[in-house]
Amino acid sequence: MNGREQFATKLGFILAAVGSAVGLGNIWRFSYVAGESGGGAFLLIYIACIFLIGLPVLLAEFTIGRRGQTDAVAAFTSKAPKTLWPLGGILGVLSSFLILSFYGVIAGWVLYFFYSYLTGAAASVPEGGFESFFTDFVGSTAGPIFWQFLFMAVVIGIVYFGVKKGIELSNRIFMPLLAVILIVLAVYSLTLDGAAEGLAFLFSPDWAAFSDPGVYVSAIGQAFFTLSLGMAAMITYSSYLPKTTRLPSAAGNVVLLDTLFAIIAGIVIFPAVYTFAVEPDAGPGLIFIILPEVFNMLGSGGMFFAILFFFLVAVAALSSAISLLEVSVAFAMRKFSWSRKQAALTVGTLVTLLGVPSALSQGGPLGDFLIAGQPFLDFVDMVTDEYTLALGGLIIALFVGWGWKQEEALNEAGLSGSPIGSIWIWFLRIVAPLGIALVILANIFS
Ligand code: PHE
Ligand code: NA
């Protein structure tokens, strides 16, 4: 195995993969995108995308990664040299780079709220006051950058010291804790005045929305983002796997857990949205305006919850961010023959700097600088989730579905001779590519 690192146990790998999947995407992004896309119809289409496209593509990434035992670009090259397939890997490196740039910014917001509860500053905000508490913060210059840099410094530090030590341990403890906190909060949210309205928003679809291509585009983008798909993060992780791990059950676990986290987060958020009369389409700030209202309503116990919650979300974001950085670092290590330390520092610094315009775009100094009508952060988020990730996922599906010999793909995935195997292949060949292509086209023409 030419001396590459490996995961010690199967559990270690599942924890790392779940750690990559569960992050800001489930809580921050799921809520704001569901809110902007009208709730129920979005949720249904999103779940369809997760199971019809996300799950098969995730298994394809696991299969590619473990077969290649190398970084994303080389995983394509070694299997198919002198073809266009390695474009999939290159696109992945590009996506990971762009996504991490703004991911660090949002994680910085989380740290700021954690800190504001630690010092008590957030506890004394009057009811209804978090809208301006939040806008004041993101509208400043030094604040968002400071917290973004702090978060990125931790990410770079962990990648600098290697893959196994950093990731496995923290996920084992903190992921379950985050689940518990979210469930407790969800139960509390169900007692709020706006509960019925919030649940109706999230779970009863407005049928007219099904004819809006924009909802499909958001749903597929969110499905890729939340499962860490289409950019070789999962290829990179599974390249550290021993040949004995059962990939299909690992993929199923990741998808189920990730989806549960998102739905429970939705049950926390939307009842509160209707209780505190905030617009569900408030945008990327949604959870930062809403959740603190809930915590403050809970009195002094709420302070404890708030501190714990923001801490755990920051930890979840950390393991996702590590997997994002790991994609470009693994690539740079092989491509430029850099050491892990050198790659982590160089790539990490570049990504952090690229995040600065995003940090300043939410009402700060770059607030009026719009690209395609959107602030910088929203633009990078949209381009990656709706275009580069989707395109990456398309290439991955086609690569395994059509580019590999069927028997070889089935063997590597551990599905040869199983009916599930042939269903999987046909999803990779037809269903997923067609779905993704239609959505990309709808997006371009609308
Ligand atoms: N899936 C992560 C989340 O939901 C984000 C992510 C995207 C991580 C792509 C790695 C790759 O927060
Ligand atoms: Na996720």
XYZ file of C-alpha atoms and ligand atoms in Angstrom:
459
model
C 0.000 0.000 0.000
C 3.045 2.253 -0.660
C 3.040 3.518 2.894
C -0.149 5.574 2.695
C -2.067 6.106 5.900
C -5.131 3.941 6.516
C -8.165 4.061 8.727
C -7.713 1.778 11.695
C -11.273 0.456 11.793
C -14.477 0.454 9.782
C -16.137 2.493 12.497
C -13.342 5.008 12.183
C -14.117 5.402 8.497
C -17.877 5.692 8.954
C -17.290 8.295 11.623
C -15.012 10.233 9.327
C -17.468 9.994 6.425
C -20.405 10.980 8.628
C -18.202 13.683 10.095
C -17.628 15.038 6.611
C -21.294 14.819 5.691
C -22.865 16.237 8.843
C -21.963 19.870 9.196
C -23.194 23.355 8.467
C -25.019 21.896 5.475
C -27.540 20.129 7.688
C -28.278 22.988 10.012
C -27.323 26.303 8.500
C -27.718 25.568 4.787
C -30.628 23.138 4.903
C -32.700 25.621 6.907
C -32.020 28.648 4.815
C -32.411 26.876 1.476
C -35.604 25.108 2.588
C -36.858 28.477 3.819
C -36.078 30.204 0.531
C -37.475 27.372 -1.576
C -40.876 27.214 0.044
C -40.518 24.332 2.520
C -42.561 21.175 1.879
C -42.159 20.805 -1.881
C -38.449 21.407 -1.510
C -38.193 18.779 1.234
C -39.870 16.099 -0.896
C -37.733 16.781 -3.943
C -34.645 16.977 -1.752
C -35.338 13.555 -0.244
C -35.907 12.124 -3.717
C -32.564 13.581 -4.846
C -30.829 12.108 -1.804
C -32.001 8.566 -2.477
C -32.188 8.484 -6.287
C -29.001 10.402 -6.992
C -27.051 10.984 -3.785
C -26.903 7.424 -2.517
C -25.787 5.802 -5.798
C -23.196 8.527 -6.400
C -21.905 8.234 -2.841
C -21.373 4.513 -3.307
C -19.637 5.265 -6.611
C -17.269 7.671 -4.847
C -16.482 5.115 -2.174
C -15.784 2.563 -4.877
C -13.530 4.855 -6.913
C -11.610 5.952 -3.847
C -10.931 2.552 -2.443
C -9.936 1.140 -5.783
C -7.511 3.955 -6.501
C -5.979 4.241 -3.008
C -4.779 7.677 -4.001
C -6.002 11.265 -4.273
C -9.016 12.297 -6.344
C -7.308 13.258 -9.573
C -5.008 10.240 -9.600
C -7.913 7.934 -8.784
C -9.361 8.835 -12.167
C -6.014 8.948 -13.976
C -4.748 5.584 -12.818
C -7.932 3.895 -13.930
C -8.292 5.806 -17.151
C -5.107 7.551 -18.238
C -5.190 9.826 -21.274
C -8.949 10.318 -21.154
C -11.149 13.167 -20.056
C -12.249 11.414 -16.848
C -9.561 13.035 -14.666
C -11.483 16.285 -15.261
C -13.833 14.946 -12.594
C -11.004 14.961 -10.089
C -9.733 18.377 -11.102
C -13.245 19.776 -10.812
C -13.384 18.235 -7.342
C -10.203 19.939 -6.223
C -11.578 23.237 -7.513
C -14.923 22.761 -5.736
C -13.325 21.827 -2.433
C -11.194 24.923 -2.596
C -14.104 27.258 -3.355
C -16.487 25.689 -0.848
C -14.015 25.767 1.995
C -13.411 29.467 1.363
C -16.948 30.409 2.411
C -17.499 27.443 4.724
C -14.837 28.917 7.009
C -16.743 32.202 7.048
C -20.008 30.638 8.216
C -18.167 28.497 10.758
C -16.648 31.756 11.983
C -20.163 33.111 12.575
C -20.868 30.012 14.664
C -17.742 30.633 16.747
C -18.771 34.236 17.253
C -22.152 33.186 18.644
C -20.478 30.592 20.836
C -18.209 33.305 22.181
C -21.089 35.770 22.634
C -22.906 33.271 24.812
C -19.766 32.480 26.775
C -19.305 36.142 27.649
C -23.037 36.624 28.248
C -23.304 39.316 25.569
C -25.899 37.362 23.594
C -27.922 36.543 26.681
C -28.804 40.181 27.256
C -30.124 40.821 23.743
C -33.832 41.786 24.064
C -36.522 39.689 22.387
C -36.567 40.319 18.644
C -33.104 41.862 18.812
C -31.049 39.209 17.084
C -31.756 40.506 13.632
C -29.688 43.602 14.375
C -27.227 41.716 16.598
C -26.460 39.541 13.588
C -26.391 42.311 10.956
C -24.114 44.439 13.123
C -21.659 41.569 13.340
C -21.606 40.472 9.697
C -21.648 44.108 8.599
C -18.398 44.881 10.377
C -14.948 44.368 8.876
C -12.670 42.899 11.505
C -15.233 40.649 13.224
C -16.135 38.167 10.485
C -12.519 37.957 9.315
C -11.161 37.384 12.794
C -13.502 34.459 13.474
C -12.997 33.004 10.015
C -9.214 33.073 10.484
C -9.497 31.473 13.899
C -11.603 28.632 12.562
C -9.329 28.092 9.559
C -6.251 28.074 11.787
C -7.726 25.137 13.700
C -8.619 23.309 10.468
C -5.150 23.798 9.028
C -3.550 22.751 12.305
C -5.443 19.459 12.355
C -4.703 18.599 8.720
C -1.079 19.561 9.324
C -0.787 16.805 11.923
C -2.351 13.985 9.858
C -5.572 12.262 9.015
C -6.367 9.647 11.623
C -5.582 11.275 14.904
C -7.621 14.389 14.300
C -10.854 13.057 12.967
C -11.895 9.778 14.495
C -11.902 10.695 18.141
C -13.868 13.907 18.146
C -16.634 12.551 15.928
C -17.166 9.586 18.170
C -18.042 11.814 21.096
C -19.476 14.994 19.675
C -21.695 13.773 16.821
C -24.024 11.794 19.114
C -24.101 14.721 21.525
C -25.144 17.076 18.744
C -27.930 14.669 17.833
C -29.174 14.636 21.418
C -29.156 18.428 21.691
C -31.002 18.795 18.411
C -33.670 16.336 19.494
C -34.181 18.124 22.799
C -34.476 21.435 20.974
C -36.887 19.925 18.453
C -39.162 18.710 21.240
C -39.092 22.173 22.767
C -39.809 23.820 19.408
C -42.938 21.711 19.107
C -44.339 23.487 22.163
C -43.922 26.974 20.657
C -46.902 29.013 19.444
C -45.738 28.803 15.852
C -45.300 25.018 15.894
C -48.312 24.100 13.764
C -47.514 26.714 11.162
C -43.819 25.803 11.119
C -44.513 22.107 10.669
C -47.025 22.831 7.932
C -44.407 24.916 6.156
C -41.832 22.144 6.303
C -44.007 19.108 5.703
C -47.035 20.042 3.640
C -45.976 20.764 0.093
C -47.342 23.590 -1.936
C -48.105 21.595 -5.098
C -47.634 24.586 -7.362
C -43.952 24.621 -6.423
C -43.369 21.324 -8.237
C -43.526 23.123 -11.554
C -40.807 25.570 -10.526
C -37.412 24.418 -11.882
C -35.679 26.571 -9.274
C -36.853 24.251 -6.500
C -35.270 21.233 -8.217
C -32.044 23.117 -8.716
C -31.871 24.069 -5.035
C -32.768 20.552 -3.947
C -30.109 18.842 -6.004
C -27.492 21.420 -5.004
C -28.341 20.898 -1.354
C -28.251 17.100 -1.752
C -24.719 17.230 -3.166
C -23.510 19.738 -0.628
C -24.903 17.947 2.391
C -23.549 14.530 1.390
C -20.139 16.021 0.532
C -20.597 14.697 -2.998
C -19.384 15.633 -6.438
C -15.999 16.893 -5.330
C -14.098 13.795 -4.343
C -14.127 14.383 -0.580
C -15.573 10.915 -0.204
C -13.185 9.565 -2.845
C -10.310 10.912 -0.833
C -11.548 9.451 2.461
C -12.307 6.036 1.059
C -8.849 5.927 -0.464
C -7.630 5.390 3.087
C -9.808 2.260 3.423
C -8.653 -1.319 3.670
C -10.093 -3.645 1.033
C -12.293 -5.428 3.539
C -14.799 -2.710 4.380
C -18.373 -3.224 3.159
C -19.076 -0.125 1.141
C -22.864 -0.311 0.539
C -23.794 -0.386 4.195
C -21.333 2.410 4.907
C -22.974 4.537 2.208
C -26.450 3.754 3.538
C -25.462 4.763 7.060
C -24.002 8.061 5.936
C -27.085 8.970 3.913
C -29.552 8.080 6.653
C -27.714 9.883 9.416
C -27.145 12.979 7.333
C -30.801 13.183 6.321
C -32.007 12.716 9.897
C -29.798 15.550 11.099
C -31.263 17.876 8.471
C -34.902 17.010 9.131
C -34.516 17.354 12.886
C -32.805 20.707 12.383
C -35.802 21.741 10.279
C -38.154 20.761 13.098
C -36.125 22.964 15.431
C -36.024 25.974 13.118
C -39.381 26.386 11.399
C -41.670 26.393 14.438
C -39.387 29.096 15.821
C -39.481 31.010 12.541
C -43.262 31.309 12.845
C -43.148 32.023 16.568
C -40.814 34.971 16.214
C -42.393 36.207 12.982
C -39.255 36.076 10.885
C -39.573 35.501 7.133
C -38.538 31.917 6.268
C -36.657 33.269 3.258
C -34.412 35.486 5.370
C -31.344 33.949 3.677
C -27.985 32.724 5.031
C -28.544 34.494 8.359
C -31.703 32.520 9.167
C -30.473 30.234 11.958
C -28.432 33.028 13.511
C -31.487 35.236 13.788
C -33.841 32.498 14.973
C -32.042 30.088 17.272
C -30.743 32.662 19.756
C -34.350 33.825 20.250
C -35.200 30.267 21.258
C -32.238 29.997 23.614
C -33.027 33.305 25.278
C -36.629 32.289 25.784
C -35.373 29.309 27.776
C -33.868 31.564 30.442
C -30.663 30.608 32.207
C -30.898 26.970 31.110
C -30.999 28.349 27.578
C -27.529 29.841 28.028
C -26.165 26.414 28.752
C -27.921 24.985 25.673
C -26.681 27.826 23.512
C -23.063 27.375 24.526
C -23.249 23.638 24.006
C -25.127 23.956 20.720
C -22.780 26.436 19.066
C -19.788 24.485 20.300
C -21.106 21.241 18.812
C -22.033 22.864 15.515
C -18.532 24.312 15.332
C -17.094 20.833 15.912
C -19.362 19.361 13.221
C -18.232 22.122 10.864
C -14.636 21.354 11.760
C -14.777 17.733 10.631
C -16.473 18.789 7.379
C -13.902 21.513 6.785
C -11.083 19.051 7.417
C -12.474 16.783 4.711
C -12.698 19.731 2.342
C -9.097 20.741 2.920
C -7.963 17.109 2.741
C -9.031 16.935 -0.934
C -6.677 19.694 -2.092
C -3.957 18.697 0.343
C -3.871 15.077 -0.863
C -3.760 16.373 -4.423
C -0.966 18.881 -3.745
C 1.096 16.298 -1.850
C 1.170 13.971 -4.819
C 1.262 16.541 -7.603
C 3.998 18.779 -6.203
C 5.656 16.142 -3.992
C 5.019 18.361 -0.979
C 5.033 17.072 2.568
C 1.683 16.990 4.382
C 2.763 19.938 6.498
C 3.842 22.037 3.547
C 0.644 21.247 1.616
C -1.630 21.965 4.585
C -0.014 25.334 5.237
C 0.140 26.487 1.628
C -3.278 25.332 0.481
C -4.875 26.298 3.797
C -3.544 29.843 3.625
C -4.707 30.311 0.055
C -8.219 29.075 0.841
C -8.442 31.324 3.872
C -7.479 34.380 1.841
C -9.984 33.466 -0.825
C -12.650 33.503 1.892
C -12.030 37.121 2.844
C -14.221 38.648 0.106
C -17.004 36.296 1.232
C -16.572 37.370 4.827
C -16.941 41.013 3.830
C -19.892 40.469 1.493
C -22.741 40.130 3.993
C -23.415 43.812 4.570
C -19.733 44.598 5.202
C -17.395 46.660 2.987
C -18.093 44.421 -0.026
C -21.835 44.302 0.621
C -22.695 46.296 -2.493
C -20.344 44.384 -4.725
C -22.685 41.966 -6.505
C -21.865 39.228 -8.999
C -24.796 38.013 -11.067
C -26.960 39.981 -8.657
C -25.623 38.248 -5.560
C -23.161 38.988 -2.767
C -19.800 37.237 -3.211
C -20.479 34.507 -0.649
C -23.889 33.640 -2.072
C -22.401 33.593 -5.553
C -19.581 31.169 -4.702
C -22.066 29.002 -2.800
C -24.438 28.935 -5.788
C -21.757 28.272 -8.414
C -20.275 25.369 -6.495
C -23.440 23.626 -5.324
C -25.519 24.076 -8.433
C -22.812 23.744 -11.070
C -19.420 22.333 -10.105
C -20.688 19.760 -7.579
C -23.514 18.673 -9.860
C -21.138 18.370 -12.801
C -18.652 16.473 -10.644
C -21.422 14.090 -9.580
C -22.439 13.607 -13.196
C -18.889 12.672 -14.187
C -18.542 10.287 -11.248
C -21.805 8.517 -12.096
C -20.856 8.172 -15.773
C -17.313 7.119 -14.918
C -18.352 4.127 -12.855
C -21.586 3.423 -14.751
C -20.159 3.468 -18.279
C -16.393 3.812 -17.939
C -15.805 0.723 -15.807
C -16.476 -2.846 -16.686
C -19.695 -3.637 -14.892
C -18.291 -6.700 -13.150
C -15.315 -4.758 -11.914
C -17.467 -2.007 -10.412
C -19.732 -4.554 -8.757
C -16.788 -6.467 -7.329
C -15.111 -3.424 -5.899
C -18.391 -2.240 -4.360
C -19.003 -5.684 -2.907
C -22.234 -6.094 -4.862
C -21.458 -8.744 -7.448
C -24.292 -11.212 -7.912
C -26.685 -9.088 -5.868
C -29.834 -7.611 -7.446
C -29.076 -4.384 -5.648
C -25.892 -4.265 -7.691
C -27.653 -4.146 -11.032
C -30.083 -1.552 -9.746
C -27.120 0.518 -8.612
C -25.429 0.271 -12.015
C -28.590 1.389 -13.792
C -28.994 4.320 -11.466
C -25.428 5.344 -12.274
C -25.926 4.826 -15.987
C -29.306 6.415 -16.521
C -31.246 7.801 -13.588
C -28.602 9.912 -11.867
C -26.979 11.349 -15.031
C -30.331 12.175 -16.573
C -31.576 13.801 -13.378
C -28.426 15.836 -12.910
C -28.207 16.858 -16.574
C -31.832 18.002 -16.656
C -31.349 20.105 -13.572
C -28.128 21.694 -14.841
C -29.834 22.515 -18.133
C -32.914 23.888 -16.401
C -30.588 26.052 -14.349
C -28.706 27.401 -17.351
C -31.856 28.251 -19.256
C -33.856 29.799 -16.446
N -21.341 18.017 3.788
C -20.832 19.130 4.535
C -21.974 19.773 5.301
O -23.100 19.389 5.168
C -20.156 20.144 3.681
C -19.186 19.557 2.728
C -19.407 19.660 1.369
C -18.078 18.862 3.206
C -18.548 19.076 0.479
C -17.204 18.268 2.313
C -17.451 18.371 0.957
O -21.764 20.682 6.027
Na -24.461 17.413 5.480
